[in-house]
Amino acid sequence: MTKRNRNGLPRVVVVGGGFAGLNAVKSLAKVKPPVRVILLEQHNYHLFQPLLYQLATGVVQPADIAHPVRGIVRRYRRASVRMATVSGVDLDAREVLTEEGARFHYDYLILAAGATTATFGIPGVEEHSFPLKSMPDALRLRAHLLRQFELADNDPAQVDKGALTVVVGGGGPTGVEMAGALHELFKHVLVHDFPDLDINHAKVVLLEAMDHLLAPFHPSSRQHALDILRKRGVEVRLGQALERATAGEVVLKDGTVIPTRTLVWGAGVRANPLADVLGLEQTRGGRIVVGEDLSVPGRPEVFVVGDLAGAGDGKGGLLPQVAQPAIQEARHAAQNIERTLKGEPRTGFTYKDKGIMATIGRNAAVTELPSGARFKGVLAWYMWLALHLAYIIGFRSRVAVLVNWIWSYLTYDRHARIIVAVEQQRRPALAPSAAKPAVAAPAPAEAATDRPVVG
Ligand SMILES: Cc1cc2nc3c(=O)[nH]c(=O)nc-3n(C[C@H](O)[C@H](O)[C@H](O)COP(=O)(O)OP(=O)(O)OC[C@H]3O[C@@H](n4cnc5c(N)ncnc54)[C@H](O)[C@@H]3O)c2cc1C
């Protein structure tokens, strides 16, 4: 029998306020019969990750791409938020445990804690690279980059030691957009800020282990991205894998040594470590195995959605860890809770592909629609801009981002090139689930999955 909370309503706990978690809350607010929803989010904001690279390169400010999560959830009746870091789940007692020591009972649970960066165990990457997954990651990278230019300006001998060389690991959309944006920052902005530095010494190297960029795209889109980046001056090295990284250099598998203090890591993604401590079956990349209805096998009251979920793509593979599957899965899980409450059978999830896109830099992007239509260049870039703008939460943030984009486009300026000290983030220490022992070894990571259209 379903336990009821104080209002007599079934209680749904949602873990994570990203694309998936917020869409789950929104859909659950419309469920009939009504449910009480509690969102547990470790930060007090929802982060729009697709624009993190613009935060790192000074185009936008933190508040432009982060929205207070309470300001979003208060719009929905019977929904509330707790700022809490979930450390485990007692599946038998139906309780979510937090690092702060609280326990939240649920009738239904939706796990939407997202993913983290995977380093594939490459020596030195964990310690010396700059991931791009969180707001502190982006701010730390921004401060570090600008500091390297200041150091080189004070002591030009630093240039030969790699102060002005950035190596970007991974030629998926994150790597491509990051490489393009860094190059624009160096050649159009910092060149004027540092007139005494020979900016020709500043270089961006994009490393990709495969022989092409943008793996999920059509070969003509991949070639377009490669041509644009090379034409603009990014050194693209295809078929070159990283052997190890230190604080002062990266070493490639073929023995090449590149002096650098900045390795930006966009090559791998892995499920949030929360997945490793629940004692549930995991896929490659650590994602939690779910059935067609998106619930965990044997635990029909527990749903997993978004980057954390190992939802099938219907062709024997897994759906990519990008925004659209997260949004659609969250809505579907909420609908299945509603069906269950009504005594109706659940339905299987089917992903509606909306296409893929990646930006390469100013006036350059690639977009592919499910119909087979492909766009590149300025038109694809406008499509990318419009879509990302539409998906930013909050009118003020949308206007702020648009103003920043127009300003940057017209003036080449990056007004947010500010050095703010940010402490390095530590991975959360998670307690094993009270119901099940911790899983001994996390599942191996996946190469960065690449991006469908956000909207
Ligand atoms: C740099 C970058 C660029 C990207 N660009 C694109 C793009 O252009 N298009 C696209 O479609 N996708 C893009 N993606 C991928 C997309 O952002 C993700 O697929 C999407 O955010 C997944 O949604 P989610 O809700 O599953 O996870 P997330 O959005 O990551 O949300 C997870 C939430 O859970 C919270 N959380 C985590 N652990 C805990 C815990 N223990 N307790 C409480 N809360 C917790 C986190 O704080 C976070 O708010 C990009 C990702 C990155 C990193």
Short mmCIF file of C-alpha atoms and ligand atoms in Angstrom, two decimals:
data_model
loop_
_atom_site.label_atom_id
_atom_site.label_comp_id
_atom_site.label_asym_id
_atom_site.label_seq_id
_atom_site.Cartn_x
_atom_site.Cartn_y
_atom_site.Cartn_z
CA MET A 1 0.00 0.00 0.00
CA THR A 2 1.25 3.48 -0.85
CA LYS A 3 2.30 5.49 2.19
CA ARG A 4 0.94 9.03 2.27
CA ASN A 5 2.60 12.13 3.62
CA ARG A 6 1.02 14.54 6.06
CA ASN A 7 -1.31 15.96 3.39
CA GLY A 8 -2.41 12.47 2.47
CA LEU A 9 -0.63 12.77 -0.89
CA PRO A 10 1.93 10.30 -2.24
CA ARG A 11 5.42 11.77 -1.89
CA VAL A 12 7.83 11.91 -4.84
CA VAL A 13 11.46 12.77 -4.10
CA VAL A 14 13.51 14.05 -7.05
CA VAL A 15 17.31 14.02 -6.72
CA GLY A 16 19.06 16.67 -8.84
CA GLY A 17 17.82 19.98 -10.24
CA GLY A 18 19.34 19.77 -13.72
CA PHE A 19 17.47 19.47 -17.02
CA ALA A 20 15.96 16.14 -15.98
CA GLY A 21 15.14 16.95 -12.35
CA LEU A 22 13.46 20.26 -13.12
CA ASN A 23 11.39 18.78 -15.92
CA ALA A 24 10.33 15.99 -13.58
CA VAL A 25 9.20 18.54 -10.96
CA LYS A 26 7.33 20.54 -13.60
CA SER A 27 5.53 17.48 -14.97
CA LEU A 28 4.74 16.10 -11.51
CA ALA A 29 3.04 19.39 -10.61
CA LYS A 30 0.39 18.55 -13.22
CA VAL A 31 -0.13 14.93 -12.21
CA LYS A 32 -3.67 13.85 -11.25
CA PRO A 33 -4.26 12.57 -8.63
CA PRO A 34 -1.83 15.14 -7.16
CA VAL A 35 1.48 14.27 -5.51
CA ARG A 36 3.77 16.09 -3.11
CA VAL A 37 7.21 16.71 -4.67
CA ILE A 38 10.49 17.36 -2.89
CA LEU A 39 13.52 18.30 -4.98
CA LEU A 40 16.91 17.64 -3.40
CA GLU A 41 19.69 19.67 -5.08
CA GLN A 42 23.24 20.10 -3.83
CA HIS A 43 23.48 23.69 -5.14
CA ASN A 44 20.96 26.47 -4.74
CA TYR A 45 20.94 26.97 -8.51
CA HIS A 46 20.15 25.19 -11.74
CA LEU A 47 23.10 25.38 -14.14
CA PHE A 48 22.80 25.68 -17.91
CA GLN A 49 25.84 23.56 -18.74
CA PRO A 50 25.87 24.13 -22.52
CA LEU A 51 27.14 27.70 -21.96
CA LEU A 52 29.84 26.81 -19.44
CA TYR A 53 32.50 27.28 -22.08
CA GLN A 54 31.29 30.88 -22.53
CA LEU A 55 31.66 31.42 -18.79
CA ALA A 56 35.20 30.05 -18.97
CA THR A 57 36.09 32.37 -21.84
CA GLY A 58 34.57 35.53 -20.39
CA VAL A 59 31.49 35.92 -22.61
CA VAL A 60 28.85 35.48 -19.90
CA GLN A 61 28.64 35.92 -16.14
CA PRO A 62 27.71 33.20 -13.59
CA ALA A 63 24.19 34.54 -12.96
CA ASP A 64 23.48 34.54 -16.72
CA ILE A 65 23.65 30.75 -16.88
CA ALA A 66 22.61 29.78 -13.35
CA HIS A 67 19.12 30.28 -11.96
CA PRO A 68 18.11 30.03 -8.29
CA VAL A 69 16.38 26.68 -8.03
CA ARG A 70 13.91 27.93 -5.41
CA GLY A 71 12.81 30.66 -7.82
CA ILE A 72 11.93 27.94 -10.34
CA VAL A 73 10.29 25.41 -8.03
CA ARG A 74 8.11 27.92 -6.17
CA ARG A 75 6.06 28.24 -9.38
CA TYR A 76 4.77 24.71 -8.90
CA ARG A 77 2.09 23.81 -6.40
CA ARG A 78 2.89 21.08 -3.88
CA ALA A 79 6.60 21.21 -4.80
CA SER A 80 9.45 22.28 -2.54
CA VAL A 81 13.25 22.26 -2.52
CA ARG A 82 15.89 21.27 -0.01
CA MET A 83 19.51 22.17 -0.61
CA ALA A 84 21.12 18.84 0.25
CA THR A 85 23.76 16.51 -1.12
CA VAL A 86 22.40 13.02 -1.48
CA SER A 87 24.82 10.38 -0.25
CA GLY A 88 22.79 7.19 -0.61
CA VAL A 89 19.39 5.58 -0.75
CA ASP A 90 17.93 3.00 1.60
CA LEU A 91 15.95 1.21 -1.06
CA ASP A 92 14.13 -1.14 1.31
CA ALA A 93 13.10 1.58 3.76
CA ARG A 94 12.37 3.95 0.84
CA GLU A 95 14.52 6.73 2.24
CA VAL A 96 17.00 9.09 0.63
CA LEU A 97 20.04 9.85 2.80
CA THR A 98 21.94 13.12 2.67
CA GLU A 99 25.45 14.17 3.65
CA GLU A 100 23.82 16.64 6.03
CA GLY A 101 22.35 13.69 7.95
CA ALA A 102 18.72 14.01 6.87
CA ARG A 103 16.52 11.19 5.58
CA PHE A 104 13.68 11.78 3.14
CA HIS A 105 10.97 9.20 2.85
CA TYR A 106 9.52 8.59 -0.62
CA ASP A 107 6.71 6.70 -2.23
CA TYR A 108 8.33 7.30 -5.61
CA LEU A 109 11.91 8.33 -6.28
CA ILE A 110 13.31 9.98 -9.40
CA LEU A 111 17.10 9.94 -9.52
CA ALA A 112 18.45 12.68 -11.81
CA ALA A 113 21.92 13.45 -10.44
CA GLY A 114 23.59 13.76 -13.85
CA ALA A 115 27.14 12.88 -14.82
CA THR A 116 30.70 13.83 -14.13
CA THR A 117 33.95 13.96 -16.08
CA ALA A 118 35.78 10.72 -16.86
CA THR A 119 39.54 10.69 -17.10
CA PHE A 120 39.87 7.04 -18.27
CA GLY A 121 42.63 6.60 -15.71
CA ILE A 122 45.13 8.50 -17.88
CA PRO A 123 47.98 9.38 -15.53
CA GLY A 124 47.91 13.02 -14.42
CA VAL A 125 44.58 13.98 -15.96
CA GLU A 126 42.66 13.88 -12.68
CA GLU A 127 45.24 16.08 -10.92
CA HIS A 128 46.33 18.43 -13.69
CA SER A 129 43.43 18.95 -16.10
CA PHE A 130 40.62 21.46 -16.05
CA PRO A 131 37.24 19.75 -16.44
CA LEU A 132 34.22 21.74 -17.58
CA LYS A 133 31.23 20.37 -15.75
CA SER A 134 30.37 22.85 -13.02
CA MET A 135 30.35 26.58 -12.37
CA PRO A 136 33.52 26.43 -10.21
CA ASP A 137 35.21 24.44 -13.01
CA ALA A 138 34.53 27.22 -15.51
CA LEU A 139 35.54 30.02 -13.14
CA ARG A 140 38.71 28.21 -12.15
CA LEU A 141 39.65 27.72 -15.80
CA ARG A 142 38.92 31.38 -16.61
CA ALA A 143 41.08 32.60 -13.72
CA HIS A 144 43.89 30.19 -14.59
CA LEU A 145 43.96 31.18 -18.27
CA LEU A 146 44.04 34.89 -17.54
CA ARG A 147 46.68 34.36 -14.86
CA GLN A 148 48.93 32.59 -17.39
CA PHE A 149 48.83 35.66 -19.60
CA GLU A 150 49.62 37.91 -16.62
CA LEU A 151 52.55 35.65 -15.67
CA ALA A 152 53.92 35.67 -19.20
CA ASP A 153 53.54 39.43 -19.38
CA ASN A 154 55.68 39.78 -16.27
CA ASP A 155 58.17 37.12 -17.33
CA PRO A 156 58.29 36.34 -21.08
CA ALA A 157 60.43 33.23 -20.34
CA GLN A 158 57.15 31.63 -19.18
CA VAL A 159 55.97 31.48 -22.79
CA ASP A 160 58.47 28.77 -23.74
CA LYS A 161 57.34 26.85 -20.67
CA GLY A 162 53.85 26.61 -22.14
CA ALA A 163 52.13 29.47 -20.30
CA LEU A 164 50.25 30.51 -23.44
CA THR A 165 49.53 27.02 -24.78
CA VAL A 166 46.18 25.41 -24.08
CA VAL A 167 45.61 21.77 -24.93
CA VAL A 168 41.98 20.72 -25.25
CA GLY A 169 41.44 16.96 -24.85
CA GLY A 170 38.55 15.51 -26.85
CA GLY A 171 37.18 16.50 -30.25
CA GLY A 172 33.47 16.21 -29.40
CA PRO A 173 31.25 19.30 -29.28
CA THR A 174 32.65 20.46 -25.92
CA GLY A 175 36.23 20.28 -27.21
CA VAL A 176 35.37 21.88 -30.54
CA GLU A 177 33.44 24.80 -29.06
CA MET A 178 36.06 25.30 -26.34
CA ALA A 179 38.94 25.31 -28.85
CA GLY A 180 37.12 27.78 -31.09
CA ALA A 181 36.22 30.09 -28.20
CA LEU A 182 39.72 30.04 -26.71
CA HIS A 183 41.24 30.93 -30.03
CA GLU A 184 38.86 33.90 -30.38
CA LEU A 185 39.67 35.02 -26.83
CA PHE A 186 43.41 34.94 -27.51
CA LYS A 187 43.51 36.44 -31.00
CA HIS A 188 40.78 39.05 -30.72
CA VAL A 189 40.74 40.10 -27.06
CA LEU A 190 43.90 39.28 -25.14
CA VAL A 191 46.01 40.47 -28.07
CA HIS A 192 44.86 44.00 -27.18
CA ASP A 193 45.07 43.50 -23.40
CA PHE A 194 48.70 42.38 -23.61
CA PRO A 195 50.39 44.55 -26.22
CA ASP A 196 53.85 43.56 -24.96
CA LEU A 197 53.22 39.85 -25.49
CA ASP A 198 53.69 38.31 -28.91
CA ILE A 199 50.25 36.72 -29.18
CA ASN A 200 51.47 34.50 -32.01
CA HIS A 201 52.97 32.42 -29.25
CA ALA A 202 49.53 31.76 -27.78
CA LYS A 203 48.16 28.57 -29.23
CA VAL A 204 45.26 26.19 -28.85
CA VAL A 205 45.87 22.51 -29.55
CA LEU A 206 42.84 20.24 -29.96
CA LEU A 207 43.61 16.55 -29.39
CA GLU A 208 41.33 13.81 -30.67
CA ALA A 209 42.16 10.11 -30.49
CA MET A 210 39.91 9.23 -33.45
CA ASP A 211 40.70 10.34 -36.97
CA HIS A 212 37.84 12.85 -37.03
CA LEU A 213 36.11 15.44 -34.87
CA LEU A 214 32.43 15.40 -33.82
CA ALA A 215 31.93 11.62 -33.89
CA PRO A 216 28.11 11.46 -34.12
CA PHE A 217 27.95 13.89 -37.05
CA HIS A 218 27.92 13.29 -40.81
CA PRO A 219 31.43 13.26 -42.37
CA SER A 220 30.71 16.54 -44.20
CA SER A 221 29.89 18.28 -40.89
CA ARG A 222 33.03 16.84 -39.29
CA GLN A 223 35.12 18.07 -42.19
CA HIS A 224 33.53 21.51 -41.98
CA ALA A 225 34.41 21.79 -38.28
CA LEU A 226 37.97 20.66 -38.98
CA ASP A 227 38.42 23.10 -41.86
CA ILE A 228 37.07 26.04 -39.88
CA LEU A 229 39.18 25.37 -36.80
CA ARG A 230 42.37 24.89 -38.83
CA LYS A 231 41.64 27.95 -40.96
CA ARG A 232 41.21 30.02 -37.82
CA GLY A 233 44.51 28.82 -36.39
CA VAL A 234 43.62 26.03 -33.96
CA GLU A 235 46.17 23.21 -34.14
CA VAL A 236 43.98 20.12 -34.53
CA ARG A 237 45.77 16.82 -33.94
CA LEU A 238 43.67 13.85 -35.04
CA GLY A 239 44.44 10.24 -34.20
CA GLN A 240 46.59 11.39 -31.26
CA ALA A 241 45.80 10.08 -27.82
CA LEU A 242 47.08 11.43 -24.55
CA GLU A 243 49.61 9.29 -22.68
CA ARG A 244 49.98 11.40 -19.52
CA ALA A 245 49.79 14.92 -18.15
CA THR A 246 51.88 16.79 -15.60
CA ALA A 247 51.65 20.33 -14.25
CA GLY A 248 53.94 21.55 -17.02
CA GLU A 249 53.38 19.35 -20.08
CA VAL A 250 51.28 16.75 -21.82
CA VAL A 251 52.81 13.70 -23.47
CA LEU A 252 51.09 12.02 -26.40
CA LYS A 253 51.14 8.30 -27.16
CA ASP A 254 53.52 8.89 -30.09
CA GLY A 255 56.01 10.51 -27.69
CA THR A 256 55.29 14.14 -28.62
CA VAL A 257 55.73 16.46 -25.63
CA ILE A 258 53.71 19.69 -25.54
CA PRO A 259 54.71 22.15 -22.82
CA THR A 260 51.48 23.50 -21.31
CA ARG A 261 49.96 24.35 -17.97
CA THR A 262 46.43 24.17 -19.23
CA LEU A 263 44.85 20.90 -20.25
CA VAL A 264 41.10 21.37 -20.70
CA TRP A 265 39.45 17.97 -20.42
CA GLY A 266 36.32 17.38 -22.47
CA ALA A 267 37.00 13.81 -23.57
CA GLY A 268 34.97 11.64 -21.25
CA VAL A 269 31.77 11.48 -19.30
CA ARG A 270 30.74 9.11 -16.54
CA ALA A 271 27.63 8.80 -14.40
CA ASN A 272 27.54 10.72 -11.12
CA PRO A 273 29.41 8.71 -8.41
CA LEU A 274 26.10 8.42 -6.57
CA ALA A 275 25.32 5.62 -9.04
CA ASP A 276 28.26 3.60 -7.69
CA VAL A 277 26.98 3.41 -4.12
CA LEU A 278 23.37 2.37 -4.63
CA GLY A 279 24.04 -1.30 -5.27
CA LEU A 280 22.04 -1.17 -8.50
CA GLU A 281 23.07 -2.68 -11.82
CA GLN A 282 25.17 -0.34 -13.93
CA THR A 283 26.00 -0.04 -17.62
CA ARG A 284 29.29 0.93 -19.17
CA GLY A 285 29.97 4.48 -18.00
CA GLY A 286 28.43 3.76 -14.62
CA ARG A 287 24.85 4.60 -15.57
CA ILE A 288 22.02 2.85 -13.74
CA VAL A 289 20.22 0.18 -15.72
CA VAL A 290 16.53 1.00 -16.24
CA GLY A 291 13.67 -0.85 -17.86
CA GLU A 292 11.53 0.46 -20.70
CA ASP A 293 9.32 2.38 -18.25
CA LEU A 294 12.52 4.04 -16.88
CA SER A 295 12.21 2.38 -13.48
CA VAL A 296 14.92 0.22 -11.94
CA PRO A 297 14.34 -3.54 -12.46
CA GLY A 298 12.80 -4.96 -9.27
CA ARG A 299 12.23 -1.45 -7.84
CA PRO A 300 9.15 -0.11 -9.66
CA GLU A 301 8.98 2.90 -7.33
CA VAL A 302 12.50 4.08 -8.32
CA PHE A 303 12.99 5.88 -11.65
CA VAL A 304 16.31 7.05 -13.09
CA VAL A 305 16.44 9.76 -15.78
CA GLY A 306 18.92 11.97 -17.61
CA ASP A 307 22.67 11.46 -17.73
CA LEU A 308 22.48 9.07 -14.77
CA ALA A 309 20.16 6.65 -16.59
CA GLY A 310 21.23 3.83 -18.84
CA ALA A 311 18.13 4.12 -21.01
CA GLY A 312 18.21 2.15 -24.25
CA ASP A 313 18.05 3.85 -27.63
CA GLY A 314 15.94 1.05 -29.11
CA LYS A 315 18.86 -0.07 -31.32
CA GLY A 316 20.84 -1.96 -28.72
CA GLY A 317 22.79 1.06 -27.51
CA LEU A 318 22.26 3.72 -24.87
CA LEU A 319 20.81 7.18 -25.40
CA PRO A 320 23.42 9.95 -25.46
CA GLN A 321 24.04 11.92 -22.26
CA VAL A 322 22.63 15.19 -23.50
CA ALA A 323 19.75 17.52 -22.71
CA GLN A 324 16.91 16.21 -24.87
CA PRO A 325 16.89 12.61 -23.58
CA ALA A 326 17.10 14.04 -20.03
CA ILE A 327 14.08 16.29 -20.58
CA GLN A 328 11.99 13.66 -22.36
CA GLU A 329 12.83 10.88 -19.89
CA ALA A 330 11.90 13.09 -16.93
CA ARG A 331 8.50 13.85 -18.41
CA HIS A 332 7.94 10.20 -19.17
CA ALA A 333 8.85 9.06 -15.65
CA ALA A 334 6.35 11.58 -14.23
CA GLN A 335 3.67 10.29 -16.59
CA ASN A 336 4.37 6.72 -15.53
CA ILE A 337 3.97 7.71 -11.88
CA GLU A 338 0.63 9.26 -12.80
CA ARG A 339 -0.43 6.12 -14.66
CA THR A 340 0.51 3.97 -11.69
CA LEU A 341 -1.47 6.17 -9.31
CA LYS A 342 -4.47 5.86 -11.60
CA GLY A 343 -4.10 2.09 -11.71
CA GLU A 344 -3.21 2.17 -15.42
CA PRO A 345 -0.35 0.22 -17.01
CA ARG A 346 2.94 2.06 -17.53
CA THR A 347 4.23 2.77 -21.03
CA GLY A 348 7.72 2.29 -22.49
CA PHE A 349 9.87 5.32 -23.21
CA THR A 350 10.60 6.22 -26.84
CA TYR A 351 13.07 8.99 -27.55
CA LYS A 352 12.04 11.58 -30.12
CA ASP A 353 15.23 12.61 -31.86
CA LYS A 354 15.32 16.34 -32.57
CA GLY A 355 18.69 16.42 -34.31
CA ILE A 356 22.22 17.37 -33.34
CA MET A 357 24.22 20.58 -33.41
CA ALA A 358 27.61 21.94 -32.42
CA THR A 359 29.08 25.42 -32.59
CA ILE A 360 32.63 25.97 -33.81
CA GLY A 361 32.90 29.68 -33.10
CA ARG A 362 31.78 33.01 -34.54
CA ASN A 363 29.48 32.49 -37.55
CA ALA A 364 30.24 28.79 -37.65
CA ALA A 365 28.27 25.75 -36.49
CA VAL A 366 26.89 22.47 -37.79
CA THR A 367 23.31 21.29 -37.39
CA GLU A 368 21.76 18.01 -38.51
CA LEU A 369 18.03 17.32 -38.36
CA PRO A 370 16.42 13.86 -38.10
CA SER A 371 14.99 14.39 -41.63
CA GLY A 372 18.56 14.24 -42.91
CA ALA A 373 18.76 17.99 -43.57
CA ARG A 374 22.19 19.41 -42.74
CA PHE A 375 23.17 23.01 -42.15
CA LYS A 376 26.55 24.59 -41.66
CA GLY A 377 28.09 28.03 -41.39
CA VAL A 378 26.17 31.16 -40.40
CA LEU A 379 22.68 29.66 -40.71
CA ALA A 380 23.59 26.74 -38.42
CA TRP A 381 25.18 29.21 -36.04
CA TYR A 382 21.98 31.28 -35.81
CA MET A 383 20.04 28.07 -35.19
CA TRP A 384 22.46 27.18 -32.39
CA LEU A 385 22.16 30.65 -30.85
CA ALA A 386 18.34 30.70 -31.02
CA LEU A 387 17.95 27.27 -29.54
CA HIS A 388 20.36 27.78 -26.66
CA LEU A 389 18.77 31.11 -25.86
CA ALA A 390 15.33 29.53 -25.78
CA TYR A 391 16.43 26.92 -23.26
CA ILE A 392 18.06 29.26 -20.75
CA ILE A 393 15.79 29.55 -17.74
CA GLY A 394 14.43 33.00 -16.90
CA PHE A 395 13.68 36.05 -19.03
CA ARG A 396 16.38 38.15 -17.31
CA SER A 397 19.06 35.55 -18.03
CA ARG A 398 17.96 35.26 -21.65
CA VAL A 399 18.16 39.02 -22.12
CA ALA A 400 21.54 39.15 -20.34
CA VAL A 401 22.98 36.38 -22.53
CA LEU A 402 21.58 37.97 -25.69
CA VAL A 403 23.05 41.36 -24.77
CA ASN A 404 26.42 39.74 -24.02
CA TRP A 405 26.36 37.88 -27.33
CA ILE A 406 25.51 40.99 -29.33
CA TRP A 407 28.18 42.97 -27.47
CA SER A 408 30.81 40.28 -28.05
CA TYR A 409 29.81 39.91 -31.68
CA LEU A 410 30.00 43.60 -32.45
CA THR A 411 33.09 44.47 -30.40
CA TYR A 412 34.92 41.11 -30.04
CA ASP A 413 35.02 42.04 -26.34
CA ARG A 414 34.80 39.45 -23.53
CA HIS A 415 33.73 41.73 -20.74
CA ALA A 416 33.80 39.01 -18.05
CA ARG A 417 37.55 38.38 -18.28
CA ILE A 418 37.90 38.67 -14.55
CA ILE A 419 40.21 36.68 -12.30
CA VAL A 420 38.25 35.34 -9.31
CA ALA A 421 39.93 32.78 -7.09
CA VAL A 422 37.91 29.57 -6.94
CA GLU A 423 38.89 26.57 -4.88
CA GLN A 424 39.33 23.27 -6.67
CA GLN A 425 36.25 21.12 -6.24
CA ARG A 426 36.63 17.77 -4.58
CA ARG A 427 34.61 14.80 -5.65
CA PRO A 428 31.90 14.12 -3.07
CA ALA A 429 32.65 11.36 -0.58
CA LEU A 430 29.56 9.24 -0.77
CA ALA A 431 28.32 6.85 1.85
CA PRO A 432 27.20 3.44 0.62
CA SER A 433 23.48 2.88 0.49
CA ALA A 434 22.10 1.69 3.81
CA ALA A 435 20.27 -1.08 2.03
CA LYS A 436 23.03 -2.44 -0.16
CA PRO A 437 26.79 -2.59 0.13
CA ALA A 438 28.85 -0.20 -1.98
CA VAL A 439 29.76 -1.44 -5.41
CA ALA A 440 33.44 -2.35 -5.28
CA ALA A 441 34.64 -0.99 -8.60
CA PRO A 442 32.87 1.70 -10.58
CA ALA A 443 31.96 0.76 -14.14
CA PRO A 444 34.34 2.04 -16.86
CA ALA A 445 33.72 5.46 -18.40
CA GLU A 446 32.43 6.31 -21.84
CA ALA A 447 33.90 8.64 -24.41
CA ALA A 448 32.09 11.98 -24.36
CA THR A 449 28.71 11.46 -25.95
CA ASP A 450 27.81 14.16 -28.21
CA ARG A 451 25.10 16.44 -28.49
CA PRO A 452 21.73 16.57 -29.87
CA VAL A 453 19.92 19.81 -30.09
CA VAL A 454 19.14 21.07 -26.59
CA GLY A 455 15.53 21.88 -27.38
C1 LIG B 1 30.24 21.80 -20.98
C2 LIG B 1 28.99 21.07 -21.38
C3 LIG B 1 28.33 21.46 -22.54
C4 LIG B 1 27.17 20.79 -22.91
N1 LIG B 1 26.50 21.20 -24.04
C5 LIG B 1 25.36 20.58 -24.41
C6 LIG B 1 24.63 21.02 -25.57
O1 LIG B 1 25.01 21.96 -26.25
N2 LIG B 1 23.49 20.34 -25.88
C7 LIG B 1 23.03 19.30 -25.13
O2 LIG B 1 21.98 18.75 -25.43
N3 LIG B 1 23.70 18.87 -24.04
C8 LIG B 1 24.84 19.49 -23.66
N4 LIG B 1 25.52 19.05 -22.56
C9 LIG B 1 25.02 17.90 -21.81
C10 LIG B 1 23.84 18.32 -20.94
O3 LIG B 1 24.18 19.47 -20.19
C11 LIG B 1 23.48 17.17 -20.04
O4 LIG B 1 23.16 16.06 -20.82
C12 LIG B 1 22.28 17.50 -19.18
O5 LIG B 1 22.61 18.55 -18.30
C13 LIG B 1 21.83 16.27 -18.38
O6 LIG B 1 20.79 16.64 -17.52
P1 LIG B 1 20.66 15.92 -16.09
O7 LIG B 1 19.51 16.59 -15.42
O8 LIG B 1 20.66 14.46 -16.27
O9 LIG B 1 22.00 16.27 -15.35
P2 LIG B 1 22.53 17.70 -14.88
O10 LIG B 1 22.02 18.79 -15.73
O11 LIG B 1 24.00 17.53 -14.74
O12 LIG B 1 21.88 17.88 -13.44
C14 LIG B 1 22.22 17.08 -12.36
C15 LIG B 1 21.90 17.85 -11.10
O13 LIG B 1 22.06 17.00 -9.98
C16 LIG B 1 22.72 17.70 -8.96
N5 LIG B 1 23.41 16.71 -8.14
C17 LIG B 1 24.44 15.91 -8.48
N6 LIG B 1 24.79 15.11 -7.47
C18 LIG B 1 23.94 15.39 -6.46
C19 LIG B 1 23.81 14.88 -5.15
N7 LIG B 1 24.60 13.90 -4.70
N8 LIG B 1 22.86 15.42 -4.35
C20 LIG B 1 22.05 16.41 -4.81
N9 LIG B 1 22.13 16.93 -6.05
C21 LIG B 1 23.07 16.41 -6.87
C22 LIG B 1 23.69 18.62 -9.69
O14 LIG B 1 24.08 19.71 -8.87
C23 LIG B 1 22.85 19.04 -10.88
O15 LIG B 1 22.11 20.19 -10.63
C24 LIG B 1 26.68 19.72 -22.14
C25 LIG B 1 27.35 19.34 -20.97
C26 LIG B 1 28.49 20.02 -20.59
C27 LIG B 1 29.19 19.64 -19.32
#
